[in-house]
PDB file of N, CA and C and ligand atoms in Angstrom:
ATOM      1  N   UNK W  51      90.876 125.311 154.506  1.00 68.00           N
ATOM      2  CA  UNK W  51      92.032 124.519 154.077  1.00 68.00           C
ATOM      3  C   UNK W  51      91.744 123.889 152.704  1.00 68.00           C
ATOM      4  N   UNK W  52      92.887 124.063 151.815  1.00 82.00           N
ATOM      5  CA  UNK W  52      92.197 123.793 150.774  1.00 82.00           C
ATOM      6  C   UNK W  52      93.319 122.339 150.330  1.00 82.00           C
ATOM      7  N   UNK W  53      92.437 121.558 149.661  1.00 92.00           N
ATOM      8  CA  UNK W  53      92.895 119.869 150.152  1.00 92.00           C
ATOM      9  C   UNK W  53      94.182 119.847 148.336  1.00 92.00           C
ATOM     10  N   UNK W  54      95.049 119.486 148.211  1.00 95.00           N
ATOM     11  CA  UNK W  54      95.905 119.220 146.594  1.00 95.00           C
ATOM     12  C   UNK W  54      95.547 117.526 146.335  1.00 95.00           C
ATOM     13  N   UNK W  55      95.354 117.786 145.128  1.00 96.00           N
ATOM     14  CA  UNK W  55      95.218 116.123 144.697  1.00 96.00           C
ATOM     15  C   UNK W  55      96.599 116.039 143.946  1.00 96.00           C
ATOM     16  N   UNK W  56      97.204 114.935 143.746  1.00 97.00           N
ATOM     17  CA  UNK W  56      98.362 114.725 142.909  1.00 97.00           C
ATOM     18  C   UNK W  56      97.779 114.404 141.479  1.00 97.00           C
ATOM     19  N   UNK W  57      98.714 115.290 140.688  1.00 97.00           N
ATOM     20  CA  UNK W  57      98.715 115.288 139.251  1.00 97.00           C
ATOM     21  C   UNK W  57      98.486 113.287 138.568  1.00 97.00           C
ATOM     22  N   UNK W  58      97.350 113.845 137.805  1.00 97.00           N
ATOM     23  CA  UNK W  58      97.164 112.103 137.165  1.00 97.00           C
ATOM     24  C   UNK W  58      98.073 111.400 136.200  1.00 97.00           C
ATOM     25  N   UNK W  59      99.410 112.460 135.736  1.00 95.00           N
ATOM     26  CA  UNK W  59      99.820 112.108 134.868  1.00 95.00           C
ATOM     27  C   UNK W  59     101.056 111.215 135.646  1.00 95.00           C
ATOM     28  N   UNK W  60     101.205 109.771 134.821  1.00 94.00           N
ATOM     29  CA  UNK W  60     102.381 108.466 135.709  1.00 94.00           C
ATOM     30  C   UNK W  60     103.680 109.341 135.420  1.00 94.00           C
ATOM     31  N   UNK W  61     103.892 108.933 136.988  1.00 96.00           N
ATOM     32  CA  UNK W  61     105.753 109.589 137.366  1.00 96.00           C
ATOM     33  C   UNK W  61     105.722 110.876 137.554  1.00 96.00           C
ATOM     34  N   UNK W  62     104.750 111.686 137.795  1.00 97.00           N
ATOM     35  CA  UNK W  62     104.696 112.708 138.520  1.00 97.00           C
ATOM     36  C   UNK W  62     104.069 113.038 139.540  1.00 97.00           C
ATOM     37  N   UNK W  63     105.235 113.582 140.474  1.00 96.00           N
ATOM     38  CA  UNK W  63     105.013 114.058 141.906  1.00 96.00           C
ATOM     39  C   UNK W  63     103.802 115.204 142.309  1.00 96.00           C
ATOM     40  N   UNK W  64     103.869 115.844 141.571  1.00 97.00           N
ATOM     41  CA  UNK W  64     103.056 117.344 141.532  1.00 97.00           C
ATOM     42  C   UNK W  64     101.606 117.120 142.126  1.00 97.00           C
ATOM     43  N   UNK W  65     101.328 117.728 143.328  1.00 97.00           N
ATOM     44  CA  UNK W  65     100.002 117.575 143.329  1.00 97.00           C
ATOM     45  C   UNK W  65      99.518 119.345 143.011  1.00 97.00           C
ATOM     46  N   UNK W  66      98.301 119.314 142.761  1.00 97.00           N
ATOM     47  CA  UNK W  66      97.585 120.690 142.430  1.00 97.00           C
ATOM     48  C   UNK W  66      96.405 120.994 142.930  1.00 97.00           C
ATOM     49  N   UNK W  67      95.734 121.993 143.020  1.00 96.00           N
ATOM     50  CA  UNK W  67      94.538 122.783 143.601  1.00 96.00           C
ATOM     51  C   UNK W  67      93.454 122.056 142.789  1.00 96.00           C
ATOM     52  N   UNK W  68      92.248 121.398 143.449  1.00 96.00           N
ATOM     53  CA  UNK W  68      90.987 121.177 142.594  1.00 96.00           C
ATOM     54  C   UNK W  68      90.768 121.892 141.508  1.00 96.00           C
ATOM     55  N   UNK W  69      90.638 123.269 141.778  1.00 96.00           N
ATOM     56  CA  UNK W  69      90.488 123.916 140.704  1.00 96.00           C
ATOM     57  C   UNK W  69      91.417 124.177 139.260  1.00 96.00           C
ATOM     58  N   UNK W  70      92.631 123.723 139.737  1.00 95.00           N
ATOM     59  CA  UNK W  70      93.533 123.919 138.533  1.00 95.00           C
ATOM     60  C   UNK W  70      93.338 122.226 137.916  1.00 95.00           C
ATOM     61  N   UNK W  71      92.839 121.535 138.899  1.00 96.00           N
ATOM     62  CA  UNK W  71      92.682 120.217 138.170  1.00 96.00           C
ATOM     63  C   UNK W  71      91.525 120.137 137.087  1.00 96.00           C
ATOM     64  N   UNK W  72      90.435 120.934 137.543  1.00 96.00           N
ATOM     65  CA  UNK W  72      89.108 120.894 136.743  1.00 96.00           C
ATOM     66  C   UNK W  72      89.491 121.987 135.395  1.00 96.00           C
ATOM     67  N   UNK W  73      90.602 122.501 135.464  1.00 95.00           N
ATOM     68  CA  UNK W  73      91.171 123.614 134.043  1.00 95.00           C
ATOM     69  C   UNK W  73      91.675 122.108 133.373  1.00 95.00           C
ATOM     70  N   UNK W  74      92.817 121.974 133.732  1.00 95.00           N
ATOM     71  CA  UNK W  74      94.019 121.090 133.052  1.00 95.00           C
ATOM     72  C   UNK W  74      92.881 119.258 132.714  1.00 95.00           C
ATOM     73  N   UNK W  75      92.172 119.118 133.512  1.00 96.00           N
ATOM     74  CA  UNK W  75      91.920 117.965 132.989  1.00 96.00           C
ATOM     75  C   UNK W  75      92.416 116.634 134.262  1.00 96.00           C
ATOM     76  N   UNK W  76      93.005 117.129 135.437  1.00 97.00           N
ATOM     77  CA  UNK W  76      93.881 116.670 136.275  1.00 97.00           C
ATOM     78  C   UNK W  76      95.156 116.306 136.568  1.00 97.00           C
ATOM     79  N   UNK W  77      95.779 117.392 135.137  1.00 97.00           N
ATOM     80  CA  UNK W  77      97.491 117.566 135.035  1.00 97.00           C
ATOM     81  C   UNK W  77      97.673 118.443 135.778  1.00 97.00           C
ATOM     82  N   UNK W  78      98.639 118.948 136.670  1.00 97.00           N
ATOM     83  CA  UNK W  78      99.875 119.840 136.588  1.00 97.00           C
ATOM     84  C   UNK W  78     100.022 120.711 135.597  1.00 97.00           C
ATOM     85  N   UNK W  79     100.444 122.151 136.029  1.00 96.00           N
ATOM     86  CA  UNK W  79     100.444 123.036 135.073  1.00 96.00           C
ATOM     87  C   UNK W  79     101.755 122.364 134.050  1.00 96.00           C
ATOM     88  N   UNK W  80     102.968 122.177 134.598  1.00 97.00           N
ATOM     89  CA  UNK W  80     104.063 121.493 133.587  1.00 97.00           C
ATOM     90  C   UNK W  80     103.538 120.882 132.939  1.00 97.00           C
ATOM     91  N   UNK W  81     102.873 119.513 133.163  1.00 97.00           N
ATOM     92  CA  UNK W  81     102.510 118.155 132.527  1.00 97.00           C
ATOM     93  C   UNK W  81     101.738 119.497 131.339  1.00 97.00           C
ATOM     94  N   UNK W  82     100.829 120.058 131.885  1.00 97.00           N
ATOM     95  CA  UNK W  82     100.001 120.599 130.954  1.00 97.00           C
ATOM     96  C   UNK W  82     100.687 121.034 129.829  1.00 97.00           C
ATOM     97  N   UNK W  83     101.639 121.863 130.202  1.00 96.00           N
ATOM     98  CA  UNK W  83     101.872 122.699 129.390  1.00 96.00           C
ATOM     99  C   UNK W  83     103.075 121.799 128.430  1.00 96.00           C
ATOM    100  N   UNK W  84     103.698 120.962 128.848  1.00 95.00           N
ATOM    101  CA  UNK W  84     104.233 119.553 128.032  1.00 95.00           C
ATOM    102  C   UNK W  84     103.821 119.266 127.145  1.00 95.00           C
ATOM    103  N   UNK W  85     102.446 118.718 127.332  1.00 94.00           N
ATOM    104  CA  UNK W  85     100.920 118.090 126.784  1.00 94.00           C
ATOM    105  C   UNK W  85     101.008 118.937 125.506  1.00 94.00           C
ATOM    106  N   UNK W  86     100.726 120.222 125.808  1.00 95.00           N
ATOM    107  CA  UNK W  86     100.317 120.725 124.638  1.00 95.00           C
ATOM    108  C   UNK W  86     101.599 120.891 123.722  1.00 95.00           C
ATOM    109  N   UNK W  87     102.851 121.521 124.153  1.00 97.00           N
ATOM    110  CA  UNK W  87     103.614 121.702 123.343  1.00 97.00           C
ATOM    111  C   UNK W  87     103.875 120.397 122.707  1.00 97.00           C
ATOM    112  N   UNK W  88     103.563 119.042 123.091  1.00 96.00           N
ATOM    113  CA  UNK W  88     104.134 117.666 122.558  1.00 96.00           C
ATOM    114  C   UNK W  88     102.806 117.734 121.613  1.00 96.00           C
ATOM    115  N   UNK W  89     101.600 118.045 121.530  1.00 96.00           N
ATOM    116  CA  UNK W  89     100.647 118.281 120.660  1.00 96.00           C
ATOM    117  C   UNK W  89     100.897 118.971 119.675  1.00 96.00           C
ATOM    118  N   UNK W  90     101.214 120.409 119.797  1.00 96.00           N
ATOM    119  CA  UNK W  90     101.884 121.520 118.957  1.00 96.00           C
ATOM    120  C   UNK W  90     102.867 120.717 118.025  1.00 96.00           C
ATOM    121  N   UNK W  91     103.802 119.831 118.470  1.00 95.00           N
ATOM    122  CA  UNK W  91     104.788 119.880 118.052  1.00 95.00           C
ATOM    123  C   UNK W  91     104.236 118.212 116.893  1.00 95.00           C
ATOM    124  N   UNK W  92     103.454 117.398 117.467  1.00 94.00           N
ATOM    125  CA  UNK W  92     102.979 116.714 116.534  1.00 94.00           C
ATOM    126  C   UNK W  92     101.996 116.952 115.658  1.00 94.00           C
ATOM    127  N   UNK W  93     101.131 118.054 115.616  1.00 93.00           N
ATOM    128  CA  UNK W  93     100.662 118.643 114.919  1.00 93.00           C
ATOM    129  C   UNK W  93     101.605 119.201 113.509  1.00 93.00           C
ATOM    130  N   UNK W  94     102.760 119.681 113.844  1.00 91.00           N
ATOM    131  CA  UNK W  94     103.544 120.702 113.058  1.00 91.00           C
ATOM    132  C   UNK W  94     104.331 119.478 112.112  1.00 91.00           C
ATOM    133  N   UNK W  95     104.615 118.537 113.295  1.00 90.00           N
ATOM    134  CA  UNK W  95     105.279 117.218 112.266  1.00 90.00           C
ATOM    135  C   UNK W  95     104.124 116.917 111.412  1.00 90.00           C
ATOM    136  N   UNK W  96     102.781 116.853 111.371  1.00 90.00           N
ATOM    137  CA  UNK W  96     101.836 116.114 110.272  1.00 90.00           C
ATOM    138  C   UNK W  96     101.723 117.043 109.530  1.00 90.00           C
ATOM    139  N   UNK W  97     101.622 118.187 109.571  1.00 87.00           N
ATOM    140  CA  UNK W  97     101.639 119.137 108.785  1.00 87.00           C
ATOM    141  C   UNK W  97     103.166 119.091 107.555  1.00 87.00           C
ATOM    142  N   UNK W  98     104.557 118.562 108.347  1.00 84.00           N
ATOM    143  CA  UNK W  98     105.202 118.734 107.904  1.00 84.00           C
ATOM    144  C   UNK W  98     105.601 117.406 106.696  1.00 84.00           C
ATOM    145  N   UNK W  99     104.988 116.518 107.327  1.00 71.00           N
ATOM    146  CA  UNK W  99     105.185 115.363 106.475  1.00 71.00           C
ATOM    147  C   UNK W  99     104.075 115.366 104.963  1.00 71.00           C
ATOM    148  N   UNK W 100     103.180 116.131 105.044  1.00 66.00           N
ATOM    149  CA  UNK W 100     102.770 116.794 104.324  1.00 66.00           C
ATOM    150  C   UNK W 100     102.985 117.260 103.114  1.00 66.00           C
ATOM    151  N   UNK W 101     103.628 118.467 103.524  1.00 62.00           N
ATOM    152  CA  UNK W 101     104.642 119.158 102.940  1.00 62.00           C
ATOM    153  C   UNK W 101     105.804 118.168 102.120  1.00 62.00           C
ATOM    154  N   UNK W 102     106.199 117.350 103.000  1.00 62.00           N
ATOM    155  CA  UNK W 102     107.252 116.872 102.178  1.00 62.00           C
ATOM    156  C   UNK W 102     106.492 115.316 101.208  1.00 62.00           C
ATOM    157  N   UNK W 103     105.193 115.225 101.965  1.00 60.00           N
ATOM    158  CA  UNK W 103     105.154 114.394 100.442  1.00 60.00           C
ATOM    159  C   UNK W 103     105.176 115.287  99.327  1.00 60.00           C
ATOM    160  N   UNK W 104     104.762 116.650  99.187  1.00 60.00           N
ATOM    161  CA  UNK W 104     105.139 116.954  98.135  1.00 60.00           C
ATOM    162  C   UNK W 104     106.210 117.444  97.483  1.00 60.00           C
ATOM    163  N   UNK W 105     106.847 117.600  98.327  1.00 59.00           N
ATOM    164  CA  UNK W 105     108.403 117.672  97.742  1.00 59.00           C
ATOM    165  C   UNK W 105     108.596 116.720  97.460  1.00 59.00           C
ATOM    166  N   UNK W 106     108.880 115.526  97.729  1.00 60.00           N
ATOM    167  CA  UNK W 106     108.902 114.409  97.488  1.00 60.00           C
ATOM    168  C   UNK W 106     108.284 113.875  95.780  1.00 60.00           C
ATOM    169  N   UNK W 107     107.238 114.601  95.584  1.00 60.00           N
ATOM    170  CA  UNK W 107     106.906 114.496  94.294  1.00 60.00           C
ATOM    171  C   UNK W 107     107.710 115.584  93.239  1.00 60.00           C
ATOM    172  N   UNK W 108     107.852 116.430  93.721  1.00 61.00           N
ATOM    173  CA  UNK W 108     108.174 117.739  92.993  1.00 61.00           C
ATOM    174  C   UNK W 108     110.293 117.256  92.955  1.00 61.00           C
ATOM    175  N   UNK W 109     110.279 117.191  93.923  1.00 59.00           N
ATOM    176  CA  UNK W 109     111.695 116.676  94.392  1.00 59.00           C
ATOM    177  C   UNK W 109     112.510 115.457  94.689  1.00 59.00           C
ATOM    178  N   UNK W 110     112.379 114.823  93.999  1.00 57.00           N
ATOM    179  CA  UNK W 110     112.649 113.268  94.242  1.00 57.00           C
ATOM    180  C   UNK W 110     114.007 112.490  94.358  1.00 57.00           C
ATOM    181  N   UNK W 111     114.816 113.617  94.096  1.00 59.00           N
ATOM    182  CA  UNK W 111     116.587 113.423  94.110  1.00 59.00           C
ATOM    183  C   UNK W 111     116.517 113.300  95.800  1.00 59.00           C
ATOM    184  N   UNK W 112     115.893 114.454  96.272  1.00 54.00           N
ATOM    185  CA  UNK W 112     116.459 114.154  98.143  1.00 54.00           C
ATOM    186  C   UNK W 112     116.110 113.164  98.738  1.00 54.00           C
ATOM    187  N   UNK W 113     115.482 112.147  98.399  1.00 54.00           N
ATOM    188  CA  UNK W 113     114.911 110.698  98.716  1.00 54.00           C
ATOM    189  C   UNK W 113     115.709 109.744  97.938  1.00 54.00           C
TER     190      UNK W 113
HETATM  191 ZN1  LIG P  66     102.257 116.627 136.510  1.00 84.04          ZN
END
């Protein structure tokens, strides 16, 4: 019998397999896969703000 622990992340129901807990860190594959895309996606914003400081220099009418 294999025992589910509930996902560590607050306000979620999800419990999961030990072993998918010792992958994820003790998320849920969703939470997980959340996690990263909300990573991805703040990653891409710093990258992007970036970018627009230099537009921002190059381009200074759109400000
Ligand atoms: Zn979860």
């Amino acid at each position: 019998m294999t025992e589910r622990i509930p996902c560590i992340r607050e306000g979620c129901a999800n419990t999961i397999l030990p072993a998918t807990a010792a992958r994820t860190g003790g998320y849920c594959m969703p939470c997980k896969q959340e996690m990263e895309r909300e990573e991805r996606q703040r990653y891409i914003e710093a990258n992007r703000r970036d970018v627009n400081l230099y537009a921002g220099i190059t381009d200074p009418v759109k400000f």
